[in-house]
XYZ file of C-alpha atoms in Angstrom:
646
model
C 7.639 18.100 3.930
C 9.438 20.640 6.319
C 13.053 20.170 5.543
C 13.923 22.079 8.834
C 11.957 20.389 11.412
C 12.181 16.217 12.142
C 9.247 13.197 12.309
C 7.484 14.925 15.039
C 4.390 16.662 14.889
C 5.114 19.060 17.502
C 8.926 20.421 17.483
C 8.739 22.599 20.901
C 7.103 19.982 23.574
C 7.572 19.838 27.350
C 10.947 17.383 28.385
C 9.160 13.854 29.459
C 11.583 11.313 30.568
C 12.202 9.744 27.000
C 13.005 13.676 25.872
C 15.426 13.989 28.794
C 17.515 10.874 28.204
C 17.642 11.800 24.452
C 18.783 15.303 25.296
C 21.333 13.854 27.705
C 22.489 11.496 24.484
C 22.387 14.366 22.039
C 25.088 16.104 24.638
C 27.077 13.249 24.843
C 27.769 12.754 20.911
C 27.800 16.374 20.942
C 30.868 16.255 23.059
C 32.244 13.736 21.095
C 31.545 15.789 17.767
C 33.717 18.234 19.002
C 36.323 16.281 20.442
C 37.096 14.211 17.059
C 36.953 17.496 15.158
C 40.209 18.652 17.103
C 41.736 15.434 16.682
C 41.017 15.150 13.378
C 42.589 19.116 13.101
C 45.467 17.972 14.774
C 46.451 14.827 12.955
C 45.249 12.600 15.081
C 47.342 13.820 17.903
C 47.180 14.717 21.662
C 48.681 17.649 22.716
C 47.754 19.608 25.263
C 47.342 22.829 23.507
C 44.205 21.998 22.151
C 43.086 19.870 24.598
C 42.920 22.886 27.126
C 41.123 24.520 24.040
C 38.537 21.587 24.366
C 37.888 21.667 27.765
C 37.105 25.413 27.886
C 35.050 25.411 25.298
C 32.848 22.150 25.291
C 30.516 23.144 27.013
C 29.183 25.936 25.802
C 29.160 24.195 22.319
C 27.632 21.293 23.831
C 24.920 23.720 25.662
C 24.275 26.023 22.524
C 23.926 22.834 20.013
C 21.373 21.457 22.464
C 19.556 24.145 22.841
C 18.865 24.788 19.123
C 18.509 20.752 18.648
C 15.608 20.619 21.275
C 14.134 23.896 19.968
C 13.711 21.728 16.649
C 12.320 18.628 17.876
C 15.064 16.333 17.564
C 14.641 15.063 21.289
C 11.189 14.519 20.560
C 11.801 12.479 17.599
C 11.398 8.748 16.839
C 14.422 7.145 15.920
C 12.746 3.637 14.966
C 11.338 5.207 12.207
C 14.451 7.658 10.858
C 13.920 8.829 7.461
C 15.524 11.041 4.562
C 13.206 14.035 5.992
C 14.960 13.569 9.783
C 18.329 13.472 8.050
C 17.429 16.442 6.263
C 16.047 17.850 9.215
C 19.608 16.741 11.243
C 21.739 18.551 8.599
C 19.923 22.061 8.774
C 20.073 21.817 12.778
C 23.808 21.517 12.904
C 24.421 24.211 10.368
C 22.129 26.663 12.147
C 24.376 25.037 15.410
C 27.177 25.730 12.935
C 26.177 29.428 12.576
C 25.647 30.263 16.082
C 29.055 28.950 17.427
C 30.615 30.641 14.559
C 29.159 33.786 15.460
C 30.440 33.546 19.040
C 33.550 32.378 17.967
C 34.191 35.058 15.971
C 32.333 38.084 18.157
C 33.360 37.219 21.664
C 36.391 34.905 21.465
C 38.415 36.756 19.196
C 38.146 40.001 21.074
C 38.707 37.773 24.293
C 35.529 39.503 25.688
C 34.959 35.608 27.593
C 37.793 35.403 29.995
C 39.647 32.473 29.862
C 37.865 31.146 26.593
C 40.136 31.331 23.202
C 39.201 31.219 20.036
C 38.296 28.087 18.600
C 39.931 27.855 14.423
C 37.295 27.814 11.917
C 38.360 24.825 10.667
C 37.857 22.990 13.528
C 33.781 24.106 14.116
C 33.514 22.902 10.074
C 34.884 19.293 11.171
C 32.670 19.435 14.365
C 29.489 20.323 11.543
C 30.528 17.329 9.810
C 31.133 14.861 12.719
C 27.739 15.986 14.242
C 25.769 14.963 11.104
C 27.694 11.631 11.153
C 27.412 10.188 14.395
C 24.012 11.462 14.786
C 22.817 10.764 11.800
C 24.831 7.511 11.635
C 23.345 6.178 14.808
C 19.844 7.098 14.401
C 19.900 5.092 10.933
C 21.793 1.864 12.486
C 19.626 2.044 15.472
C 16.683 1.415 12.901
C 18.643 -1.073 10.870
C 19.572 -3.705 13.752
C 15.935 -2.807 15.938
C 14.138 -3.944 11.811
C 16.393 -6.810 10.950
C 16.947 -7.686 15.197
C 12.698 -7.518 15.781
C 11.766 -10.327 13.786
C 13.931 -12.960 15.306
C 11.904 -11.806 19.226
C 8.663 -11.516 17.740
C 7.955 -15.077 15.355
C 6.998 -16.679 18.121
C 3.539 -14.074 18.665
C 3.266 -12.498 15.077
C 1.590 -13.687 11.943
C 3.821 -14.302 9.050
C 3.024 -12.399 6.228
C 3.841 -12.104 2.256
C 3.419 -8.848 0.487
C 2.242 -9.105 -3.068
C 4.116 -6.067 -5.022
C 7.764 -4.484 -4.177
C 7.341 -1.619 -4.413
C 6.412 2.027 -2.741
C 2.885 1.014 -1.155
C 4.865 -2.751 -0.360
C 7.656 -0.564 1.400
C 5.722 1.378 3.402
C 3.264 -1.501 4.592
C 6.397 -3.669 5.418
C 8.196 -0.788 7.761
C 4.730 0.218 9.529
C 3.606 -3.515 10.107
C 7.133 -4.819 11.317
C 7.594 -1.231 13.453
C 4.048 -1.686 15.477
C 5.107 -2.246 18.974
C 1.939 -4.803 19.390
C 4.268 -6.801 16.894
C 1.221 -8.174 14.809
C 3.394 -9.328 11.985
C 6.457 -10.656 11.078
C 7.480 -10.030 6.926
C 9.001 -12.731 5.300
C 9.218 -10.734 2.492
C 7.814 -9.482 -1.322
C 6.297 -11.379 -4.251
C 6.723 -9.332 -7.684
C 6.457 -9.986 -11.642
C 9.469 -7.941 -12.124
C 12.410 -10.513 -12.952
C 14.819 -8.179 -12.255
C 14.249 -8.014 -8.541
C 13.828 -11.288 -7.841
C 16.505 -12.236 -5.552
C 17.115 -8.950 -4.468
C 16.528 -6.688 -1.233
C 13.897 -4.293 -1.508
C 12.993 -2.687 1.567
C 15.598 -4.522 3.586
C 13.478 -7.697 3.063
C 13.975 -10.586 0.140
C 12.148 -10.534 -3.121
C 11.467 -14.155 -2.959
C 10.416 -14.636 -7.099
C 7.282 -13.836 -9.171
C 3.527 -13.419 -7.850
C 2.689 -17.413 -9.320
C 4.953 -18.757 -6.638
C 2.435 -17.398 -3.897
C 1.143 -20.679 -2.827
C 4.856 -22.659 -3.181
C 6.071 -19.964 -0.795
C 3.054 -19.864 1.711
C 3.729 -23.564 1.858
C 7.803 -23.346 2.362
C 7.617 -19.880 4.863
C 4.632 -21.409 6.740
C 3.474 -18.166 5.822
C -0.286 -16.786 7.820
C -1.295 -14.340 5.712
C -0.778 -12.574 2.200
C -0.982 -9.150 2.083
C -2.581 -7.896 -1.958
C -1.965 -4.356 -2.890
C -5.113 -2.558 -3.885
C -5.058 -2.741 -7.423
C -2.138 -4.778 -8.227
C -4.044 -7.804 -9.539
C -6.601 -8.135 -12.211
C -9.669 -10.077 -11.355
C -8.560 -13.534 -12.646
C -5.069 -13.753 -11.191
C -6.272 -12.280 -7.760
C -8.686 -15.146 -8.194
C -6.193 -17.372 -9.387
C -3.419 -16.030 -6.028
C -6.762 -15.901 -3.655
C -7.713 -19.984 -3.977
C -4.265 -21.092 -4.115
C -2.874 -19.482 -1.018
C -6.351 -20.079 0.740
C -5.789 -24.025 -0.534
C -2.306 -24.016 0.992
C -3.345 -22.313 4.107
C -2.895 -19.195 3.834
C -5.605 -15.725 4.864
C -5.475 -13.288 1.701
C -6.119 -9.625 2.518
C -6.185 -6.423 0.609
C -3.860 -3.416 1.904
C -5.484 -0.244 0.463
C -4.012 2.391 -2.143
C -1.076 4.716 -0.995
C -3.194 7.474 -0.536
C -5.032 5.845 2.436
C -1.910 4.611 4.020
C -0.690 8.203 3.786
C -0.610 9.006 7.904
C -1.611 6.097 9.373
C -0.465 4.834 12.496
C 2.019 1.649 12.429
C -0.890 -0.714 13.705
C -2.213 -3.653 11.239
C -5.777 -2.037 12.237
C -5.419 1.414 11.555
C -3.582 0.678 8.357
C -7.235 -0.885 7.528
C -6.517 -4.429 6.065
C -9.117 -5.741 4.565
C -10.756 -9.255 4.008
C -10.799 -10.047 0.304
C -14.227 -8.443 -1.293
C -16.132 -9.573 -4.585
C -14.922 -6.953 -6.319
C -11.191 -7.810 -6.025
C -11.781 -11.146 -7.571
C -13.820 -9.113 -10.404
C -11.409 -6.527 -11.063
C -10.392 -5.659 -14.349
C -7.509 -3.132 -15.090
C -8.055 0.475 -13.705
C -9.526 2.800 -15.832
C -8.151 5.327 -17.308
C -9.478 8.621 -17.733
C -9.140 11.772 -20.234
C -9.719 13.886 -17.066
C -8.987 17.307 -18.752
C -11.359 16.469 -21.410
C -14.179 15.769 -18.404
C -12.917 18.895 -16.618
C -13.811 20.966 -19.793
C -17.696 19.901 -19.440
C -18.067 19.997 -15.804
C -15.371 22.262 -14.290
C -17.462 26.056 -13.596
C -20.949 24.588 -14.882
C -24.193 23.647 -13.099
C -24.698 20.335 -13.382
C -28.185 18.239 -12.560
C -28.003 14.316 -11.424
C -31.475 12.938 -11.381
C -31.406 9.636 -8.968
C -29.114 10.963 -7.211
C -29.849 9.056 -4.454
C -29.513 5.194 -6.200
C -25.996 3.812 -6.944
C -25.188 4.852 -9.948
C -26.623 8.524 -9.514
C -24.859 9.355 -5.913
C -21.611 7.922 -7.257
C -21.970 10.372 -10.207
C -22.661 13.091 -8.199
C -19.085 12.281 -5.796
C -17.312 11.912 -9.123
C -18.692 15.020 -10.300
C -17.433 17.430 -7.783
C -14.047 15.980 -7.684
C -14.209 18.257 -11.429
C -15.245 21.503 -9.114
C -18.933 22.471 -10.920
C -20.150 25.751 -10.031
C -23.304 24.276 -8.335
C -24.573 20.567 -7.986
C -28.533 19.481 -8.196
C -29.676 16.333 -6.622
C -33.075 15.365 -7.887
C -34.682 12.550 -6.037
C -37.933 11.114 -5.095
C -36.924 9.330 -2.162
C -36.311 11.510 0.915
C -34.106 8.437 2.516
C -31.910 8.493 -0.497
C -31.895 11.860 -0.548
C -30.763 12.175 2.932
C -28.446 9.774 2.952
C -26.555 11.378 -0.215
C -27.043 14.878 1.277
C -25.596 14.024 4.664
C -22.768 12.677 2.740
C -21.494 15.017 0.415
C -21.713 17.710 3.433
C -19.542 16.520 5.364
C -16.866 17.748 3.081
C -15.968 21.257 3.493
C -13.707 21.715 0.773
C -16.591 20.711 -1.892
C -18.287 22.811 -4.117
C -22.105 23.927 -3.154
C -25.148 21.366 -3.738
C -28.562 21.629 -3.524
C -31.054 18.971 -3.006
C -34.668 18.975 -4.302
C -36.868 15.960 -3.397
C -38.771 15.741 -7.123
C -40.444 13.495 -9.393
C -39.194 13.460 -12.966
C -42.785 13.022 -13.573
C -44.033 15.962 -12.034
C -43.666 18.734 -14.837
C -44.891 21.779 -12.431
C -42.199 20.745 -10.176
C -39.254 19.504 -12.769
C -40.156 23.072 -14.764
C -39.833 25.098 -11.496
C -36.333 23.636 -10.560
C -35.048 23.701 -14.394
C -35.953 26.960 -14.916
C -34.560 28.704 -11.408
C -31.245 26.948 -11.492
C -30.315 26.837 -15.897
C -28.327 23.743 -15.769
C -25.410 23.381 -18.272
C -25.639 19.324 -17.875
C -28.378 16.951 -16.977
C -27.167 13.218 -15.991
C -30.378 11.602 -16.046
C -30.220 8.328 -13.907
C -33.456 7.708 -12.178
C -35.105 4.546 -13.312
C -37.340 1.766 -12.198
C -35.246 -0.725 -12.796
C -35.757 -4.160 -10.265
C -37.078 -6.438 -13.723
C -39.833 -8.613 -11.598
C -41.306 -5.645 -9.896
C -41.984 -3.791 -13.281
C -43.552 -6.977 -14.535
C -46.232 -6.737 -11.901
C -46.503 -3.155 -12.238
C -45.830 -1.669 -16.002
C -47.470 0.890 -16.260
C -45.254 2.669 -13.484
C -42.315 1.610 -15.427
C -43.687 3.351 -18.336
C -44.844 6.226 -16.689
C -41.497 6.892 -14.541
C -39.232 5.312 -17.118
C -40.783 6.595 -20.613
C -42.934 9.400 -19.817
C -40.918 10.678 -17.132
C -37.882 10.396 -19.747
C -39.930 12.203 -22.244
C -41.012 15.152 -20.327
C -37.192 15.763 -18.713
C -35.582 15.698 -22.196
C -38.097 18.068 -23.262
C -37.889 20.835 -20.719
C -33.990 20.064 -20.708
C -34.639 21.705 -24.813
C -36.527 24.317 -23.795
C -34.435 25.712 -20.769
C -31.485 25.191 -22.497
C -29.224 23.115 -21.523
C -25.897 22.214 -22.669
C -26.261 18.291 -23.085
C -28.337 15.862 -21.168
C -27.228 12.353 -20.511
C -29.056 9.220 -20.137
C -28.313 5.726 -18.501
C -29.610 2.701 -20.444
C -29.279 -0.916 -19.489
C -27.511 -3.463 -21.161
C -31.589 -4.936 -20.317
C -32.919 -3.077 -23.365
C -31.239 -4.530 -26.384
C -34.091 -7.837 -27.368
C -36.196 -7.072 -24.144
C -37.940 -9.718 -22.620
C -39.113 -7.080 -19.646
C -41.247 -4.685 -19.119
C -38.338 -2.941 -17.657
C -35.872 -3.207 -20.344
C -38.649 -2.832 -22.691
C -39.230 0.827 -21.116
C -35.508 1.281 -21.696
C -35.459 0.710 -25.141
C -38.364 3.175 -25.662
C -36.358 5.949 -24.046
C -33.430 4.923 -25.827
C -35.023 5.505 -28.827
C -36.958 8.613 -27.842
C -33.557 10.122 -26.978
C -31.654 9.496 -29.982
C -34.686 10.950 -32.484
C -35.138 13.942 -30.113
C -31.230 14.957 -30.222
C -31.764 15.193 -33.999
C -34.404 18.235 -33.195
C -32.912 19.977 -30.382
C -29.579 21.837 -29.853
C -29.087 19.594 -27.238
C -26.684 17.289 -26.843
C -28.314 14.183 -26.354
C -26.510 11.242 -25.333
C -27.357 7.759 -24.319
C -24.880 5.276 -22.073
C -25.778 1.825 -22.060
C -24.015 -0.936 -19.525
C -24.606 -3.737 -17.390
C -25.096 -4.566 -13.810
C -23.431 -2.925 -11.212
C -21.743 -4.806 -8.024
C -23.268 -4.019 -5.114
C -26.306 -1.651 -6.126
C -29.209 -1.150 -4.070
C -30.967 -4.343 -4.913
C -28.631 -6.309 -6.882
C -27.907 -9.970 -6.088
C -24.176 -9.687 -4.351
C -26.296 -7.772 -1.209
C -28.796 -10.343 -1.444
C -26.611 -13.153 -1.415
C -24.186 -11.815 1.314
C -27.602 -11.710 3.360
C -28.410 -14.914 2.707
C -25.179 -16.326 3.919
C -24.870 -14.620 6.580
C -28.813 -16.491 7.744
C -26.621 -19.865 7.218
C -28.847 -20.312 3.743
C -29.905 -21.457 1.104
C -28.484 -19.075 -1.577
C -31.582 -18.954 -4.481
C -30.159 -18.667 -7.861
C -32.600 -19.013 -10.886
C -30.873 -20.966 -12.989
C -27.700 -22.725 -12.690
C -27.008 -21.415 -16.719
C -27.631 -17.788 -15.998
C -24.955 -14.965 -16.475
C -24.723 -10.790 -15.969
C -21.901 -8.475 -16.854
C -20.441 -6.665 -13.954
C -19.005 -3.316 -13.328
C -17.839 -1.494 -10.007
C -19.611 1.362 -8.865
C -17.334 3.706 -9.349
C -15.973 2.187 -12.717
C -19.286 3.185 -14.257
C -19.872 6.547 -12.962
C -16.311 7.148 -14.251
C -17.151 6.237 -18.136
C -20.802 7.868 -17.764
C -18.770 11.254 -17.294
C -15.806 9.922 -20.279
C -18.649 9.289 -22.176
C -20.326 12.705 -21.687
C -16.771 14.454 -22.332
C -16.393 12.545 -25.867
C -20.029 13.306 -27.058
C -21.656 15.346 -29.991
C -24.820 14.543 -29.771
C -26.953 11.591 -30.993
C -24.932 8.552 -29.842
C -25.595 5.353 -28.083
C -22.124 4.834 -25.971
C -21.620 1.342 -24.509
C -19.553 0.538 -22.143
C -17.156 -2.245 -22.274
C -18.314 -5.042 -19.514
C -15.583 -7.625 -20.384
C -16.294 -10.973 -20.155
C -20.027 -11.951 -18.451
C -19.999 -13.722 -15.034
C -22.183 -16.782 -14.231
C -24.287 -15.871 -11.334
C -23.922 -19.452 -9.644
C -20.080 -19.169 -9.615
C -20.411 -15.430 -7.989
C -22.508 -17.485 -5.145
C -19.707 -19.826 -4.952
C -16.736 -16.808 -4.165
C -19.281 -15.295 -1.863
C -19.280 -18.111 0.123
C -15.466 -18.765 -0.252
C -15.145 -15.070 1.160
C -17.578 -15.546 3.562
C -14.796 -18.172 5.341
C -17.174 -21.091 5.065
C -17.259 -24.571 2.410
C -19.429 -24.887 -0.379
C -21.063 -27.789 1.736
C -21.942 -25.172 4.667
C -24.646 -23.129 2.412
C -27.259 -24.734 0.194
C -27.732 -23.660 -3.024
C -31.132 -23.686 -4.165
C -32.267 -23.235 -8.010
C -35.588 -21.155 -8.062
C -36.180 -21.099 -11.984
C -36.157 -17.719 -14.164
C -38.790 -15.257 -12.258
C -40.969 -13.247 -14.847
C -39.146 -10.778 -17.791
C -35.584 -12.612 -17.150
C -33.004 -12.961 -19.203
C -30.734 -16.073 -19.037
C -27.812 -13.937 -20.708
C -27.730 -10.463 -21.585
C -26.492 -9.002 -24.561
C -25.210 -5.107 -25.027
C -25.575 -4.518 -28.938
C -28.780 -5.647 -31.417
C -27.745 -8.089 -34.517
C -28.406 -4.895 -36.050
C -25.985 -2.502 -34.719
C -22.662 -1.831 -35.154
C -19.397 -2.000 -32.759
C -17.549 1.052 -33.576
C -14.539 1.773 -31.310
C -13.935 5.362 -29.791
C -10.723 7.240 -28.377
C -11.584 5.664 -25.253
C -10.548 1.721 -24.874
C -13.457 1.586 -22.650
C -16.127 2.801 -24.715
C -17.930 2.150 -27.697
C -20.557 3.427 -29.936
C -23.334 1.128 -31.075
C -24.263 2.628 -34.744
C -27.599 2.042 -35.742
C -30.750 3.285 -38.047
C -32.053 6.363 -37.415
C -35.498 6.703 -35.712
C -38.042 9.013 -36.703
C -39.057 11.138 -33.658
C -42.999 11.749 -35.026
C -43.045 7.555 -35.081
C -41.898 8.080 -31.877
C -44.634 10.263 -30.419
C -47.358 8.157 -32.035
C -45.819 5.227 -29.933
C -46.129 7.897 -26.923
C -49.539 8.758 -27.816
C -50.548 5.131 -27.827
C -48.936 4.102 -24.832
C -51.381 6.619 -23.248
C -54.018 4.883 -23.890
C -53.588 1.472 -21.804
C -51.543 3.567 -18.938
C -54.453 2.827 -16.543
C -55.594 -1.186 -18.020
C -54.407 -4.293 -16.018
C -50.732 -4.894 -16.194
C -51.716 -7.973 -18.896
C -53.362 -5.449 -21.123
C -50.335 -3.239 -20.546
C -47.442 -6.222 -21.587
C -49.984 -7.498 -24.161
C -49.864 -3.648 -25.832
C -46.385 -3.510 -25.369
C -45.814 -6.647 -27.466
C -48.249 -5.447 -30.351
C -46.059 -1.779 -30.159
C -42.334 -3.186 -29.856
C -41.577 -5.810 -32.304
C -38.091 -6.812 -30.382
C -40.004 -7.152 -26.890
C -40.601 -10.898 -26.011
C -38.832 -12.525 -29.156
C -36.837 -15.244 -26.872
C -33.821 -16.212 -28.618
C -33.104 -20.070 -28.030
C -30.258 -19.158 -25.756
C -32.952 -17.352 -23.394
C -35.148 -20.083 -22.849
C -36.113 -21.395 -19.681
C -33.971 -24.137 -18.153
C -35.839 -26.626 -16.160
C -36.090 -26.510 -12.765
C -34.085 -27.821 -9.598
C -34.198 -28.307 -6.172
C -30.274 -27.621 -5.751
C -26.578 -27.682 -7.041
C -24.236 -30.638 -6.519
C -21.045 -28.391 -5.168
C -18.473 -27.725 -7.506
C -15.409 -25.057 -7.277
C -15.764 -21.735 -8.835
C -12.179 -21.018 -8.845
């Protein structure tokens, strides 16, 4: 903030007709500044000693004051949105007007060097310092006061009535810019909060009207349009909970973003960027929190490698990464339109620290030895994967080649150049496989955690669920389906995934990383599993259309899937870490030479038919294909009688 200038970008502009008339009003209360400061001198009496005194020397005060006023932008500053900067701003202008007139006072007048001027008593420019800041700053702030409470009462008729979920800073500053906009888009009855001490109190010069649970009581009583949800206010289940009953009662729910993105926006509902309700809102769990110095302390000044960098999980790594300032970034990738896409990205920031991109296979030693051994990085996060589950049943071998092999031969050259610690991203698909895919998983698991017992290496594994919106994953798919008018194909009405954001699991792969020794299997904590045909449902509830407008069709459980997943083996332990968010799945050791034979033998079919392939893999991994009774198939059918998801 610049405590001497006002809300204007540019102080010094040319006069326009709305700078004019503001200069002309500045003069005018100028005038009167100076006029109650004699009165005020002189007891509240007129005399015409000092009148005569006042009429000599108004003008040049009034000519001096506006000159230094305009200089500073006042004239150019909007008075609709006065705030404790502009006062600020007002104060130092009159005492540098203060200043000035004192120094003329006291050079010219008092040696009468002005003829026919006299000097004015010091007393008198103190009272006209003090009456300047009043009635301007008085003015400006009841000119905002009656045009925010008078606005409202001209503008129901055209604007949307709105709610805001959350009194507080974000709430404030939505409220001002929405009811300010001079397209007059809104109208703010006023704020919904938990806090039982403000209900029934003014926040923002608008009415707490009680707690968020009243949402839909109020919609109905206000005849309220929309409700405005601060980013991040709600967990998932009330936002689900606020989103169906205000939609039930009428109402449009949107999502005003964090205060950082409101930070300079223009008053206008668009630029602001309210948001429809997404899936993720409605999955939300609480934010995250995150030992960032601990995560500075591995990255901050190292070089650090993200293989699939180009896939969901690997760019969102590499965005989190550099927000911890690395001395260099790698993105490894095999596909140039991920690649390209990630690159373009992350260049268009300036301020970031340098990145290089190398279009690799894991797979490829001569190439994966070339770019580990010119660049020495401190930490590998190894994400690329084949990971779409019915693809890998119709091709296994590439899983196990990519997945396994590819693993294999990255960890290794990761001992021998080096590096500091080199993490891996499992799937919650790998604990009792029943794919190809999550069978591959669990073999690199396991490779992992024997090899860290050999190397100096930090070897770490983190295992979690699905993630929304990943290249692939059903929300996409089901958004796209929707949006052809249907049917939505689920597999079976029964089945369920855990769920993550994006971000939310990029953020405990690097927590994870910070907290590590060497050797573990992190999980990360999904909370509770979602059933896929009730995610279907909310898509189509945020899509704007009735469960009756989109078909849902069951399709049965395509090869290698799970009905429910599981993150731990019967086997394995739940042991709790400093972070609430992740956990360490203690197990048996495995015996890296074991390990190697299983390598060794996997060599063998890498060319057979994929049925020779999954029929090896069976004989090889005890836990692949033993179907608990909870994963069995569920019969077949054509489609879902509709039912709420909320």
């Amino acid at each position: 903030m610049n405590f001497f200038l006002p809300n204007t970008k540019v102080p010094f502009r040319r006069l326009n007709q709305k700078a004019l008339l503001l200069l002309f009003a500045h003069g005018l209360l100028f005038a009167v500044a100076l006029f109650l400061a004699f009165f005020t001198r002189n007891e509240f009496e007129l005399a015409w000693d000092w009148l005569t005194v006042y009429a000599v020397s108004v003008g040049g005060a009034v000519v001096l004051k506006s000159i230094i006023f305009y200089t500073l932008g006042h004239c150019h500053a909007s008075w609709q949105r006065v705030s404790f900067g502009d006062l600020t701003a007002l104060i130092w202008a009159a005492t540098l007007s203060l200043l000035v007139l004192a120094a003329v006072n006291g050079t010219f007048l008092s040696t009468n060097r002005i003829p026919g001027m006299s000097r004015v008593r010091s007393s008198v420019l103190l009272l006209d310092w003090a009456a300047t800041i009043l009635l301007l700053g008085g003015i400006r702030t009841l000119y905002r006061s009656l045009r925010e409470e008078l606005r409202p009462l001209f503008s129901r008729q055209t604007a949307r009535s709105a709610i805001i979920i959350g009194a507080n800073q974000t709430g404030e500053l939505i409220a001002r810019n929405l009811m300010s906009t001079s397209m007059n888009r809104y109208y703010i009855v006023g704020f919904l909060d938990d806090d039982p001490e403000l209900h029934g109190s003014r926040f923002a010069g608008l009415a707490v009207l009680g707690s968020i649970a009243t949402a839909a009581q109020e919609v109905a009583r206000c005849n309220v349009d929309d409700v405005l949800v601060q980013s991040g206010v709600l967990a998932g289940k009330k936002f689900r909970q606020l989103f169906d009953e205000c939609t039930a009662a009428g109402a449009t729910v949107k999502v005003i973003p964090a205060i950082d993105e409101l930070i300079g926006k223009k008053s206008d509902a668009n630029s602001i960027g309210l948001r429809a309700v997404e899936i993720k809102d409605l999955l939300r769990r609480e934010p995250i929190q995150l030992d960032d110095a601990a995560i500075a302390v591995l990255v901050e000044g190292r070089t650090v490698m993200v293989t699939g960098a180009g896939g969901s999980i690997g760019s969102e790594i590499c965005r989190q990464v550099l927000q911890f300032l690395p001395r260099k970034l790698l993105l490894v990738e095999r596909g140039e339109n991920a690649l390209f896409l990630i690159e373009q990205e992350l260049a268009n920031d300036q301020s970031r620290p340098p990145f290089e991109s190398f279009l690799a296979d894991i797979s490829d030693e001569h190439r994966m030895e070339q770019i580990l051994s010119v660049h020495r990085p401190d930490i590998i996060f190894h994400a690329a994967a084949h990971k779409h589950v019915p693809l890998m049943e119709f091709n296994p071998a590439e899983a196990i080649k990519n997945n396994c092999f590819g693993t294999r031969l990255l960890a290794q050259m990761a001992d021998r150049c080096n590096v500091r610690e080199f993490v891996m991203i499992s799937t919650d698909k790998a604990v009792n496989p029943t794919s190809v895919m999550g069978c591959s998983k669990l073999i690199t698991e396991r490779y992992v955690h024997a090899f860290a017992e050999e190397s100096k290496t930090k070897f770490i594994v983190v295992r979690f669920g699905n993630v929304l919106a990943s290249n692939g994953s059903v929300v996409p798919i089901f958004q796209e389906q929707i949006r052809r008018g249907g049917p939505v194909t689920i597999t079976d009405p029964a089945i369920e995934r855990y769920f993550m954001t994006i971000p939310e699991a990029a953020q405990l792969v690097l927590q994870s990383a910070a907290m590590g020794s060497g050797g573990e299997i992190f999980v990360l904590d999904m909370g509770e599993s979602v059933k896929i045909v009730d995610l279907a449902h909310d898509l189509i509830a945020l899509s704007g259309l009735a469960e009756e407008d989109i078909e849902i069709v069951f399709t049965g459980l395509r090869p290698g899937e799970k009905l429910y997943e599981e993150l731990y083996f019967d086997e394995e332990r739940r042991v709790a870490t400093v972070h609430p968010k992740v956990f360490c799945a203690m197990h048996q050791s495995h015996n890296l030479p074991e390990i190697e034979k299983l390598f060794e033998q996997l060599k063998q079919v890498i060319d057979q038919p994929p049925e020779i392939v999954r029929a090896r893999l069976r004989d090889l991994i005890p836990e692949y294909g033993l179907e608990k009774k909870s994963q069995r198939m569920a019969p077949v059918v054509k489609r879902m009688t509709p039912k709420s998801s909320f």
